[in-house]
Coordinates of C-alpha atoms in Angstrom, one line a residue:
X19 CA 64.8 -61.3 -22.0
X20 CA 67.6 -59.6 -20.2
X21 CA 68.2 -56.2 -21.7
X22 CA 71.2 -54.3 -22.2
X23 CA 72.0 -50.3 -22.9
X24 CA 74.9 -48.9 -23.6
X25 CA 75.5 -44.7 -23.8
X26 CA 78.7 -43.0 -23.7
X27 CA 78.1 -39.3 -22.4
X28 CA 81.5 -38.3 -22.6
X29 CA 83.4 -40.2 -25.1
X30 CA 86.6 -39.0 -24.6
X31 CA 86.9 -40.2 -20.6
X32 CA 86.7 -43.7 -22.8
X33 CA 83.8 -44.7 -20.3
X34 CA 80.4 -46.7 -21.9
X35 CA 77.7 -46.4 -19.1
X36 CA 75.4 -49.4 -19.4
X37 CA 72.8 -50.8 -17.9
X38 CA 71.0 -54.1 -17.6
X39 CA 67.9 -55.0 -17.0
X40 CA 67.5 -58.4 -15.5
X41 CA 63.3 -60.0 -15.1
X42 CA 63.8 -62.3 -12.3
X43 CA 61.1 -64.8 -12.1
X44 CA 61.9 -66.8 -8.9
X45 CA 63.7 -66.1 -5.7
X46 CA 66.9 -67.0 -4.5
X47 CA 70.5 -65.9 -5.6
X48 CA 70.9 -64.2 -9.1
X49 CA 74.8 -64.7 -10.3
X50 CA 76.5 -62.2 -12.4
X51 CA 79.6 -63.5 -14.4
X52 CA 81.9 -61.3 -16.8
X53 CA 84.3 -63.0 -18.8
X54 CA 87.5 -63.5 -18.2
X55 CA 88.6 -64.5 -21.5
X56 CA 87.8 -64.0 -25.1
X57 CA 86.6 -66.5 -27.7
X58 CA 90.3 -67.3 -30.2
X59 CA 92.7 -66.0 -27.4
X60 CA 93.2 -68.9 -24.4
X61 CA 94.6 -66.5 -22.3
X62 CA 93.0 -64.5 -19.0
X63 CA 92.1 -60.6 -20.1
X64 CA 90.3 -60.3 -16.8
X65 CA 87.6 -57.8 -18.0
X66 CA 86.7 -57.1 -14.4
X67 CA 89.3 -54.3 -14.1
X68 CA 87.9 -52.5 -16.7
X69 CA 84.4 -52.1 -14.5
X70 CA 84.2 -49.1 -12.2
X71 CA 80.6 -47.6 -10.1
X72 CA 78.8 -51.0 -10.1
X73 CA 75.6 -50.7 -8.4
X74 CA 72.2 -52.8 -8.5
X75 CA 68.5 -51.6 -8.3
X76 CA 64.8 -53.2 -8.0
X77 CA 62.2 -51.3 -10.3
X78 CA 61.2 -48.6 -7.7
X79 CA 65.0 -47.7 -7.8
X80 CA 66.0 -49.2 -4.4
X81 CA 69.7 -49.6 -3.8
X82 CA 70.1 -53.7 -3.7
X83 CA 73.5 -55.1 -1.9
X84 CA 75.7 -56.7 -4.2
X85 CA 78.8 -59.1 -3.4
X86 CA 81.7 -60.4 -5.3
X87 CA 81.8 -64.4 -5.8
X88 CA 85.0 -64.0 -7.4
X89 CA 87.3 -61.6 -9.0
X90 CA 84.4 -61.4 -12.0
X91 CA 81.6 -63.0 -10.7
X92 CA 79.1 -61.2 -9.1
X93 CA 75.1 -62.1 -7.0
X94 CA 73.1 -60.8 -5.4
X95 CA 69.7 -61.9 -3.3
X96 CA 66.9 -61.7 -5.4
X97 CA 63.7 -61.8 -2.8
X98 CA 61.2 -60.4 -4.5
X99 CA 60.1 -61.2 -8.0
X100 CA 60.7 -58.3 -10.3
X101 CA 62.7 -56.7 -12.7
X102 CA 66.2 -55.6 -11.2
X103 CA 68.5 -53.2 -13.2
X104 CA 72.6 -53.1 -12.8
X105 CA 74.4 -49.8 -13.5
X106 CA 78.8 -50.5 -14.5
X107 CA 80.9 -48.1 -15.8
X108 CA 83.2 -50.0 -18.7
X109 CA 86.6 -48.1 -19.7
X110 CA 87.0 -48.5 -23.3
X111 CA 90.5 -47.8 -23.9
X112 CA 91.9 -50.4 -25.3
X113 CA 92.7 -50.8 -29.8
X114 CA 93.2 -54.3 -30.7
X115 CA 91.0 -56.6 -32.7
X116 CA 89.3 -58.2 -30.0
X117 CA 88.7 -55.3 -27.2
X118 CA 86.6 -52.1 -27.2
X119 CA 87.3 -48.4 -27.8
X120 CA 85.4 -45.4 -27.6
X121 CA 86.5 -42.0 -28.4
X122 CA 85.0 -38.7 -30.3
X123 CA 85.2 -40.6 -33.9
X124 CA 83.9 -44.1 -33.0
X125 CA 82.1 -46.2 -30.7
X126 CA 83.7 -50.1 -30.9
X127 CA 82.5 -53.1 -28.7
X128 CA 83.1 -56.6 -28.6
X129 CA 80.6 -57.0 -26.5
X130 CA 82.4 -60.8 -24.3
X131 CA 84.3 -57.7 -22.6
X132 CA 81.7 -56.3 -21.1
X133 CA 78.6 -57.9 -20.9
X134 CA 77.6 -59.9 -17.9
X135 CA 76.4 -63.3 -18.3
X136 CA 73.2 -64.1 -16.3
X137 CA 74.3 -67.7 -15.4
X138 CA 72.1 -70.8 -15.4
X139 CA 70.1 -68.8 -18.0
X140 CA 71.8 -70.7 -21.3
X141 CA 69.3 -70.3 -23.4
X142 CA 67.5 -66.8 -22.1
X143 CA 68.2 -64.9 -25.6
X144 CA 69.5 -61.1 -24.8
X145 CA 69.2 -57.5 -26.3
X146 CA 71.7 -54.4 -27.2
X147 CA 70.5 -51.0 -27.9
X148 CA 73.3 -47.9 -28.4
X149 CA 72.2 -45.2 -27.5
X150 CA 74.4 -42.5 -30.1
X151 CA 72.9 -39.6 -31.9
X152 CA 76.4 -38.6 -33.2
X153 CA 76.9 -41.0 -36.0
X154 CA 74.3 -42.6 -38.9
X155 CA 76.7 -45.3 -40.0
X156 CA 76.8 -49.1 -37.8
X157 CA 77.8 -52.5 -38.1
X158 CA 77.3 -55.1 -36.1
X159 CA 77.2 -58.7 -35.7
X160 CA 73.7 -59.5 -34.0
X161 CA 70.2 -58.8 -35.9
X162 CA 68.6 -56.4 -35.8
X163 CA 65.1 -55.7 -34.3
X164 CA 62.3 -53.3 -34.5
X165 CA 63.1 -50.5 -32.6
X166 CA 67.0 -50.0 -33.2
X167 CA 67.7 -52.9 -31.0
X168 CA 69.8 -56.0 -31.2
X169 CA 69.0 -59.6 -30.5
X170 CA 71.4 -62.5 -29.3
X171 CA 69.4 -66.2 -28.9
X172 CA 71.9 -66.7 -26.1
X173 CA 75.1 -65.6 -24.2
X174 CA 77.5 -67.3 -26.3
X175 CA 76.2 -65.4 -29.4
X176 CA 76.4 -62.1 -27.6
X177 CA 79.7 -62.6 -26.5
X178 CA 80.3 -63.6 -30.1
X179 CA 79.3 -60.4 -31.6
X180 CA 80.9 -57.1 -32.7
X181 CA 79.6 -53.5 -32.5
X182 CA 81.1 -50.8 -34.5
X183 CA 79.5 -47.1 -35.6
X184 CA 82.1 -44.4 -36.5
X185 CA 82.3 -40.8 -38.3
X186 CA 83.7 -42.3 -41.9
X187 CA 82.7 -46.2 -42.4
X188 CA 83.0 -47.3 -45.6
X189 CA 80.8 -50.3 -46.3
X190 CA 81.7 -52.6 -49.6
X191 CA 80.2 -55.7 -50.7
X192 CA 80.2 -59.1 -52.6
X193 CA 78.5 -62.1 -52.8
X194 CA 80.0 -65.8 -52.8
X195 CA 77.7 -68.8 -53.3
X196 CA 74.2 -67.4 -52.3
X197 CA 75.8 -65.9 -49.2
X198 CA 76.5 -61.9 -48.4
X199 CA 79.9 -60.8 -47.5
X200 CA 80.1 -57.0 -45.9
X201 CA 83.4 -55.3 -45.6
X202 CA 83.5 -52.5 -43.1
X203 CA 86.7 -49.9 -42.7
X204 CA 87.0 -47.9 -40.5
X205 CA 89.8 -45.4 -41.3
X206 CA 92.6 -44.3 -43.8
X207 CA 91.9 -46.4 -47.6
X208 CA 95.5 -46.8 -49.4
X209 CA 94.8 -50.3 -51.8
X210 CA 92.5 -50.6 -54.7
X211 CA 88.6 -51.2 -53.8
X212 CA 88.3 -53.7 -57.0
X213 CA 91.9 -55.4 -55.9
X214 CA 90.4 -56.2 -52.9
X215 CA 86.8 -57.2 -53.9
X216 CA 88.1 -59.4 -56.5
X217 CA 91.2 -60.7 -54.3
X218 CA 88.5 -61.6 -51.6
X219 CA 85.7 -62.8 -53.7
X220 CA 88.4 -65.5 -55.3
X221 CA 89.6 -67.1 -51.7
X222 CA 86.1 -66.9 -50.7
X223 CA 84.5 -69.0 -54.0
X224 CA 87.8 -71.8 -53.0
X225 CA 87.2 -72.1 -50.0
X226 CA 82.9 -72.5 -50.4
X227 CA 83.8 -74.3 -53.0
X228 CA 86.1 -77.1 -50.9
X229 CA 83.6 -76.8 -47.5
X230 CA 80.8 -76.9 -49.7
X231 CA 78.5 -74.1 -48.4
X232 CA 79.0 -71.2 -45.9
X233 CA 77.8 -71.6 -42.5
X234 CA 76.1 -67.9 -42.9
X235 CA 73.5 -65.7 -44.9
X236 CA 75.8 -62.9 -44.1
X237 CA 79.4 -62.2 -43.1
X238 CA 80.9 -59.4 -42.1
X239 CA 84.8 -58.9 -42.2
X240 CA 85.6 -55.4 -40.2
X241 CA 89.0 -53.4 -40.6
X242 CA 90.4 -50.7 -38.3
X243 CA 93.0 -49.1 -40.1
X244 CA 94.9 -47.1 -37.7
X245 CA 97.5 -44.5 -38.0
X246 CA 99.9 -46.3 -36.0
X247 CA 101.7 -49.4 -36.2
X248 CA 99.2 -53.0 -35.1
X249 CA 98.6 -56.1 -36.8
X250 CA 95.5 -58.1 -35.1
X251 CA 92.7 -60.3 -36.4
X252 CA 89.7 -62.0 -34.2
X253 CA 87.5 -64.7 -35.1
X254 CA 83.2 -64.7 -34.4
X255 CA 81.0 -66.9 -36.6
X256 CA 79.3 -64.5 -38.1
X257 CA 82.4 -62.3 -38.8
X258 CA 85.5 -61.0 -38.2
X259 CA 87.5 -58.1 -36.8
X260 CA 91.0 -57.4 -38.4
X261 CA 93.1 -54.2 -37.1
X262 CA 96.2 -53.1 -38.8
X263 CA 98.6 -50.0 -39.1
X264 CA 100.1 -47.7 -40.2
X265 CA 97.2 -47.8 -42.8
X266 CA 98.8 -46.0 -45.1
X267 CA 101.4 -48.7 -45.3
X268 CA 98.8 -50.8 -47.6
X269 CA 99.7 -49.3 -50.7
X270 CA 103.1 -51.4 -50.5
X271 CA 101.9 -54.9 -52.0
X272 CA 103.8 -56.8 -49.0
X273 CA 102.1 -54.8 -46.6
X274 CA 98.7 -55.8 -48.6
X275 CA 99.4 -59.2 -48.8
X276 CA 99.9 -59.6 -45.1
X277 CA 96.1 -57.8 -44.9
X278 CA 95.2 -60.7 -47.1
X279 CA 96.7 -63.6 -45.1
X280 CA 95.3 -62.6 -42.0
X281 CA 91.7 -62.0 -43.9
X282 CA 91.9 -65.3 -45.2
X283 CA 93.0 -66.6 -42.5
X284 CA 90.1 -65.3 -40.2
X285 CA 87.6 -66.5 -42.7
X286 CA 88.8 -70.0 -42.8
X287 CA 87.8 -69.8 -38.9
X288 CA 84.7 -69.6 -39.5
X289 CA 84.4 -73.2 -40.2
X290 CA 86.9 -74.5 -38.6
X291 CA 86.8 -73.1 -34.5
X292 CA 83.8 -71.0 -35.0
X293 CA 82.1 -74.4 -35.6
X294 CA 84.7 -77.3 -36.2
X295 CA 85.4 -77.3 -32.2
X296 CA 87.0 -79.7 -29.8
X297 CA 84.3 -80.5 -27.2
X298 CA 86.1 -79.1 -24.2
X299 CA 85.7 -75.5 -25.9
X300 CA 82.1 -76.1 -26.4
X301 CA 80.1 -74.4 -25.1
X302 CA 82.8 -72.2 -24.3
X303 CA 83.2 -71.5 -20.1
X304 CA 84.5 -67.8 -20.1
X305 CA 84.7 -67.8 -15.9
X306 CA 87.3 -70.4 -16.0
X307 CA 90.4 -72.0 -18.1
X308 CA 89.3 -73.9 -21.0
X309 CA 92.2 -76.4 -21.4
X310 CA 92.6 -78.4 -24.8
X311 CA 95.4 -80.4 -26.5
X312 CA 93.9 -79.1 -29.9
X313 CA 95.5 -75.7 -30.7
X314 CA 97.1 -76.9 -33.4
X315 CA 94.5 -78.0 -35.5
X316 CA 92.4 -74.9 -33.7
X317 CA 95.6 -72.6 -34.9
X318 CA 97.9 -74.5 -37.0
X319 CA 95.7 -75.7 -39.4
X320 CA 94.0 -72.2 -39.8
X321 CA 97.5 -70.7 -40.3
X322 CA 98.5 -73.3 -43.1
X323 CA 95.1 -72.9 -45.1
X324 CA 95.1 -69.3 -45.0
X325 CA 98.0 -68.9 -46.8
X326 CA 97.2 -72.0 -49.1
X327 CA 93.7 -70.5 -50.7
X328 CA 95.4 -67.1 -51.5
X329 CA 98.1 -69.0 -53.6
X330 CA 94.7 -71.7 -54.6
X331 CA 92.3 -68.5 -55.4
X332 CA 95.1 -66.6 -57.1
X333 CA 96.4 -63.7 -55.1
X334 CA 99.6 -65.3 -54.3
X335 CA 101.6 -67.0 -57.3
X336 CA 104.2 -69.7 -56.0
X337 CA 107.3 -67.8 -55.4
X338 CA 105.3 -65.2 -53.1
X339 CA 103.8 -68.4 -51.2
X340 CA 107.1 -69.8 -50.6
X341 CA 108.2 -66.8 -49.4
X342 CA 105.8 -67.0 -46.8
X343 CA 106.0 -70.0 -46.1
X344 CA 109.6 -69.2 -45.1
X345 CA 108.7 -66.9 -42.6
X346 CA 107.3 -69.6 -41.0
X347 CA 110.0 -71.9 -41.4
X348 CA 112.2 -69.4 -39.7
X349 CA 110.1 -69.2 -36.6
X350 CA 110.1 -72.8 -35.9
X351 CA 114.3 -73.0 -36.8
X352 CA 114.9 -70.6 -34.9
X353 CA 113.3 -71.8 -32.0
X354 CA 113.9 -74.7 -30.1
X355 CA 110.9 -75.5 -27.9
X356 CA 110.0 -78.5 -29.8
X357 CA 112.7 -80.4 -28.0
X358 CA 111.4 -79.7 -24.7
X359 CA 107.5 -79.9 -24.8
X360 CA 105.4 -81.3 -27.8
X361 CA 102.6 -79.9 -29.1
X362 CA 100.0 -81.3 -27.4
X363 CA 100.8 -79.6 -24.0
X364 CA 102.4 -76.9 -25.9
X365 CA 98.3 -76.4 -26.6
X366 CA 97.4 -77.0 -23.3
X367 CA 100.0 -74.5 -21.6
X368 CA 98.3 -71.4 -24.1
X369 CA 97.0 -70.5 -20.6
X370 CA 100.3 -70.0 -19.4
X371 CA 102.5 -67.9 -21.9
X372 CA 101.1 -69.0 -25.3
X373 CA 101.0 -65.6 -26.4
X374 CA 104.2 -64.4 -25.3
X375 CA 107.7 -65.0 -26.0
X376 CA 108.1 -66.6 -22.5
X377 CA 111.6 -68.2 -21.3
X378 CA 113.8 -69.4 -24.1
X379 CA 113.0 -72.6 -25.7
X380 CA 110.1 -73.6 -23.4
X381 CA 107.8 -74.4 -25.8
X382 CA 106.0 -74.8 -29.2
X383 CA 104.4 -72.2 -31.0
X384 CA 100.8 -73.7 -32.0
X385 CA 100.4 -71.8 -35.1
X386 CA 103.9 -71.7 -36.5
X387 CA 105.0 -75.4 -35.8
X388 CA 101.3 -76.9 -35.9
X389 CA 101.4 -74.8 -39.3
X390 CA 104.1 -77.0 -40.6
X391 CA 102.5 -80.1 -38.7
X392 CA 99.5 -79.2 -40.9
X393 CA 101.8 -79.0 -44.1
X394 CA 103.6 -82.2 -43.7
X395 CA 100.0 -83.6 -43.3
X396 CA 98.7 -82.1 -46.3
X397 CA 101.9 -83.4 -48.1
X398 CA 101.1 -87.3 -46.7
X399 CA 97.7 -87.3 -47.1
X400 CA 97.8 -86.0 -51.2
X401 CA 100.6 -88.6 -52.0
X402 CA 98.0 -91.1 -50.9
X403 CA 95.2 -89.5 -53.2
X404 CA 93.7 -87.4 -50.5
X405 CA 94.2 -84.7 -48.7
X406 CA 93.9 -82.2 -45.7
X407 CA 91.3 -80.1 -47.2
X408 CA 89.2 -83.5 -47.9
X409 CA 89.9 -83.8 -43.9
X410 CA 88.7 -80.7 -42.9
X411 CA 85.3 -81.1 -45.2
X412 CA 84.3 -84.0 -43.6
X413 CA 85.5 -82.8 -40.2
X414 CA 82.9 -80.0 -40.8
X415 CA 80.1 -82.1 -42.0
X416 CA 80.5 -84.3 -39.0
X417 CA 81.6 -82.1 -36.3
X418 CA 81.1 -78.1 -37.1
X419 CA 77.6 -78.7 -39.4
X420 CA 75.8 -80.8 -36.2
X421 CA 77.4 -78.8 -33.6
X422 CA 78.7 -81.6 -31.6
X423 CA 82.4 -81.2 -31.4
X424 CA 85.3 -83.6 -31.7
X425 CA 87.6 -85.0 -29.2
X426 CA 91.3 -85.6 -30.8
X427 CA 90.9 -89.6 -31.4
X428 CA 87.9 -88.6 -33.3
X429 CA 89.4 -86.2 -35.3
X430 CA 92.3 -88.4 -36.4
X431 CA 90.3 -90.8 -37.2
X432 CA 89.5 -88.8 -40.5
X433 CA 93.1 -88.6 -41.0
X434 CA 93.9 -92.0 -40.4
X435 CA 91.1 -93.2 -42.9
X436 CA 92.5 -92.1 -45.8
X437 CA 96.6 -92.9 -44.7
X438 CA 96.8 -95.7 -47.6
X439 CA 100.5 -96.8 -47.1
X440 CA 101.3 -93.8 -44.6
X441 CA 101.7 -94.8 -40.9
X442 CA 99.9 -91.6 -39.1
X443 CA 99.8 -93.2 -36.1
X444 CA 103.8 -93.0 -36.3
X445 CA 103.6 -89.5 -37.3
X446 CA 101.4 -88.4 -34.3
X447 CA 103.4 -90.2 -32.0
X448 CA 107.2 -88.6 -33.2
X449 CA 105.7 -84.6 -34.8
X450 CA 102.1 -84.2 -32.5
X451 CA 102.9 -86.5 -29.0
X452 CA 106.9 -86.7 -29.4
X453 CA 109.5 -84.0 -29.8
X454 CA 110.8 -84.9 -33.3
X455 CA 112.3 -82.0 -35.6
X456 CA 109.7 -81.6 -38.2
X457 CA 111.2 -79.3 -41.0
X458 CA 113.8 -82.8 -41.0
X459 CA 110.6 -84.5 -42.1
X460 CA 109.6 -82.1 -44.5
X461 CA 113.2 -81.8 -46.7
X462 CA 112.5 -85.1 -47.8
X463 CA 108.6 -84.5 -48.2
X464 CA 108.5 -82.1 -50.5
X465 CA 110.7 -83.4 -52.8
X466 CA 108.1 -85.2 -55.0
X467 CA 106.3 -82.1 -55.4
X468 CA 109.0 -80.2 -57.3
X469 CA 110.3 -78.2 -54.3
X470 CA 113.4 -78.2 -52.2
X471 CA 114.3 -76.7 -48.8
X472 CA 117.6 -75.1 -48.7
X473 CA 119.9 -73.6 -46.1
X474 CA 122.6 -70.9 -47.0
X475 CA 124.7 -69.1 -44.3
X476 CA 123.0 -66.4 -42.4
X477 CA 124.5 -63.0 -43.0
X478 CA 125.0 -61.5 -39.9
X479 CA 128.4 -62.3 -39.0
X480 CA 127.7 -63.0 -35.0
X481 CA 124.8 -64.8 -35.7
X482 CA 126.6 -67.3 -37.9
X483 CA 129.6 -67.4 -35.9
X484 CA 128.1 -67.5 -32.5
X485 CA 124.5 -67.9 -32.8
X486 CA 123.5 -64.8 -31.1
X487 CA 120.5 -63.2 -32.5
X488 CA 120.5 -59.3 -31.9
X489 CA 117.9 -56.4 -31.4
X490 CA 119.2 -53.0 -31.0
X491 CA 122.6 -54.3 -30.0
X492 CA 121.5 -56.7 -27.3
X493 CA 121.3 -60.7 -27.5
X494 CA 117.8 -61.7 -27.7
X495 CA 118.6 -65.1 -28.3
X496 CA 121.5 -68.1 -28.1
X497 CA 121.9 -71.2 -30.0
X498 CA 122.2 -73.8 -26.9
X499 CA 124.3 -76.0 -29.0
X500 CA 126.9 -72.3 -29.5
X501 CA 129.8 -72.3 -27.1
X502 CA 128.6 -68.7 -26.9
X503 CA 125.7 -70.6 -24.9
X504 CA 128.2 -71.2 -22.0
X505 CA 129.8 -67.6 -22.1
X506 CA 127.1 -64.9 -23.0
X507 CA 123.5 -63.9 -21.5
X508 CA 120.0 -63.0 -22.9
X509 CA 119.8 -59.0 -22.2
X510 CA 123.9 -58.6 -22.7
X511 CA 124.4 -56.0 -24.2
X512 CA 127.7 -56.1 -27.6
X513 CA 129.6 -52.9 -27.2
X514 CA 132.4 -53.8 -29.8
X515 CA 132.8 -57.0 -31.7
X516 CA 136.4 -57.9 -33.7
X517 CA 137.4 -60.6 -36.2
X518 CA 141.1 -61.4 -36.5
X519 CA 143.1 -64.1 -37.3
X520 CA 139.8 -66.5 -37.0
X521 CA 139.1 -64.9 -33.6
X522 CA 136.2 -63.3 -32.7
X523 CA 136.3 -60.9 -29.9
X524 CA 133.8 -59.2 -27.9
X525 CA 133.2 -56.6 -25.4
X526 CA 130.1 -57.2 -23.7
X527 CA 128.2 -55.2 -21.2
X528 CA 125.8 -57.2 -18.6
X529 CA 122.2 -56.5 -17.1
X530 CA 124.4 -56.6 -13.7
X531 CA 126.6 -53.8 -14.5
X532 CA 129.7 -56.2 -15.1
X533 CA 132.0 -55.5 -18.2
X534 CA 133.6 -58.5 -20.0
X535 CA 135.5 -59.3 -23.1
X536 CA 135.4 -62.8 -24.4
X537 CA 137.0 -64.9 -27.4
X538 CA 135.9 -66.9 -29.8
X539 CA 137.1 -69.2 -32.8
X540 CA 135.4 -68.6 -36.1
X541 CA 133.9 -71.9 -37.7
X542 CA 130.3 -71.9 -36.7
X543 CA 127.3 -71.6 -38.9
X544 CA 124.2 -71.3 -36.5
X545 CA 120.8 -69.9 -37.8
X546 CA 121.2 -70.5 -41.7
X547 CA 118.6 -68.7 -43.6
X548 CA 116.3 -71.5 -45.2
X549 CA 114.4 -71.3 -48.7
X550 CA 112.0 -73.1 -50.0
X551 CA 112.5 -73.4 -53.9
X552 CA 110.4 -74.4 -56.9
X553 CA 112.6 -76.8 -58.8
X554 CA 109.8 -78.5 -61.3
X555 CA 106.2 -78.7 -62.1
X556 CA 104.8 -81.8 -60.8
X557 CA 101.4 -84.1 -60.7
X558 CA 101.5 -84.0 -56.9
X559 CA 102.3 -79.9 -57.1
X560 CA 99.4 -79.6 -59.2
X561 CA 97.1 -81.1 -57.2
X562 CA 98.5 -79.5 -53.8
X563 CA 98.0 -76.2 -55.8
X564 CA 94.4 -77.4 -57.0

């Protein structure tokens, strides 16, 4: 068993000191891999620069030469057979949902950033012990042994595992279906305890109810609510970790639904990526890239369901739903990636800038456009007497349940055996391969179900006019079909702006210090503000609601 410590002597330098022991039982070279990426965010955190006073030592505490491999990868010779014992310095200093943080009120590690992986040792299981005197109250993710020590089977469920012990944790509970669910805050409490019990006891008895049975004996969904503003959740199999701030702002019921959405929608993961996985991300490779055409059923899917069981379970009625639902339509309208790269290497180019902004209208967005992908889906499938949720069942019996992963013929298979008079192959080809407009698609789809998209003039005046989007007075975006597109920049900054006569005339200042006024006729109507109304009650809304 390889054996890890952490301590912190000095919390407020942010440092963990930790040790590993590693029982070598042959000679020869002994590799040492930190991640490089985290589990749910396909994107390099390299870890490594985090590490600082790295040293190894055999048993009688003889300095052992250690060299790099790579930026994260570390070996060393092992010539003797013994037990060797690696000393790192890990800063802890950053807050997010899916990082690690230590200070004088809390101790906070995910532990894929800082763990090393002793490679071609798959299955060589691994313990955690914390050494902390200062505080009684824990969670974490891994069970417990005798002795105040943790035990992972493996690598991959260590670097799937949370650790959290703090001054004030408050620890609630419910149970769903034979199974445990734990709810863990640490910070400021401005909601209801029994609104939030009930609220997530209802979307957790739908969606056991639809999978059939939760994965898990226990779960464990873990809030940091900070004083400042962040809005993060991060998936593990046997939980979750969900920050968001400024706590206090969860006493305004929008602010508390969006805690919701993102708690639902961490929870749905649990089935579907924590288990229902394509097979390039399992196992999962953390020294390397692990590309797949999948993130929008990984992502897009996730993000349609989550919002769909609060409105199933309760929490949301329809009008808050399609208000939602909105949000998302505006993402994808006001973006136009989908004419330049689908959604397939949209997914595949996460390792590039999927979880930035990146140049203008690159590319798709896997959780806002393979949300509506997901939608129109659900829409097709349930006028043909199925649906998506019957898709994602079986995809879990057959795929997540048996641990074998899915490539994506496999997976739309399940799709395409319950199309009835639906051509999916069609559909893939123009929404999931092809660079069709999908909200297009779904004006007409949603009709049957009693609701209608609808698109009124955006009221800011430059926007509609010009299709400039603004943020603090500068033009964060252009319509490329605007004849501003051929006259105005990204970055410029609108010192005055004038209507007259149907003109429009602006003075605009540039990133490169030049000064211009322009000219413009009225007429345009860029960026119209959809809706998504509820015009009647239908069978099919019924059973989309069910």
């Amino acid at each position: 068993m390889f054996e890890f410590l952490f301590k912190s002597s000095n919390p407020l330098s942010q440092f963990l000191e930790i040790e590993l022991k590693i029982p070598v039982s042959q000679s020869g070279e002994v590799q040492l891999q930190l991640p490089s990426w985290r589990a749910g965010r396909y994107q390099f955190a390299n870890y490594a620069q985090n590490i600082r006073k790295i040293s190894l030592s055999d048993q009688q505490g003889k300095p052992i030469q250690l060299r790099k491999n790579s930026k994260d990868c570390w070996a060393f010779d092992a010539k003797e057979i013994q037990t060797y014992f690696l000393n790192y310095e890990y800063y802890a200093g950053k807050m997010d949902a899916g990082s690690c943080w230590v200070d004088d009120q809390q101790i906070y590690i995910n532990f894929v950033n800082c763990c090393f992986e002793v490679k071609s040792s798959d299955d060589f299981p691994y313990s955690i012990e914390i050494q902390d005197s200062r505080f009684k109250d824990f969670v974490c993710t891994l069970s417990k042994r005798s002795g105040g020590q943790f035990l992972a089977d493996s690598f991959q469920e260590l670097a799937d595992s949370t650790f959290l012990t703090s001054e004030k944790l408050t620890h609630w509970e419910y149970e769903s279906n034979h199974a445990q669910f734990h709810i863990w805050i640490n910070g400021e409490i401005a909601f209801s305890k029994t609104e939030l019990l009930q609220a997530f006891k209802n979307f957790t008895d739908k969606l056991i109810a639809d999978f059939g049975e939760f994965p898990e004996k226990e779960y464990h969904f873990i809030f940091q609510l900070l004083p400042y503003k962040h809005f993060h959740g991060v998936e593990h199999k046997k939980g979750t970790v969900i920050t968001f701030g400024p706590a206090q702002e969860l006493s305004n019921p929008e602010q508390f639904g969006d805690l919701m959405g993102v708690s639902c929608h961490e929870m749905y993961h649990a089935w579907n990526v924590c288990r229902i996985r394509p097979q390039e991300l399992l196992p999962y490779d953390f020294s390397k890239e692990n590309y797949s055409e999948a993130g929008w059923i990984l992502e897009g899917i996730t993000t349609y369901m989550g919002d769909l069981y609060l409105l199933k379970s309760g929490f949301f009625n329809l009008d808050e739903y399609l208000k939602e639902l909105e949000k998302i339509i505006w993402r994808v309208s006001s973006n136009f990636g989908w004419r330049n790269k689908n959604l397939l290497d949209s997914s595949l180019e996460l390792w590039l800038d999927g979880y930035q902004e990146g140049i203008p209208d690159r590319k798709q967005n896997i959780y806002a456009n393979g949300c509506l992908v997901a939608f129109a889906i659900d829409l097709e499938l349930l006028q043909q007497g199925s649906s998506l949720t019957e898709v994602m069942k079986e995809a879990w019996q057959r795929f997540g349940k048996p641990n074998i992963g899915y490539d994506l013929q496999t997976f739309w298979k399940l799709i395409q055996k319950r199309e009835g008079h639906w051509d999916s192959q069609t559909f893939f080809r123009k929404f999931i391969a092809g660079n069709e407009d999908i909200l297009k698609l779904l004006e007409q789809l949603i009709l049957p179900f009693g609701m209608k998209i609808t698109k009124s003039p955006n009221e800011e005046i430059l926007t509609k006019q010009l299709g400039i989007i603004l943020k603090e007075g500068k033009i964060q975006k252009i319509h490329p079909e605007s004849p501003a597109y051929f006259n105005l920049m990204v970055g410029d900054e609108i010192i005055e702006s004038k209507i007259k006569s149907s003109q429009i005339t602006l003075k605009v200042k540039r990133l490169n210090g030049g000064q211009h006024q322009l000219s413009f006729d009225e007429g345009g109507n860029f960026f119209p503000v959809v809706q998504v109304k509820k015009m009647e009650e239908t069978l099919l809304m019924q059973k989309w609601r069910k």
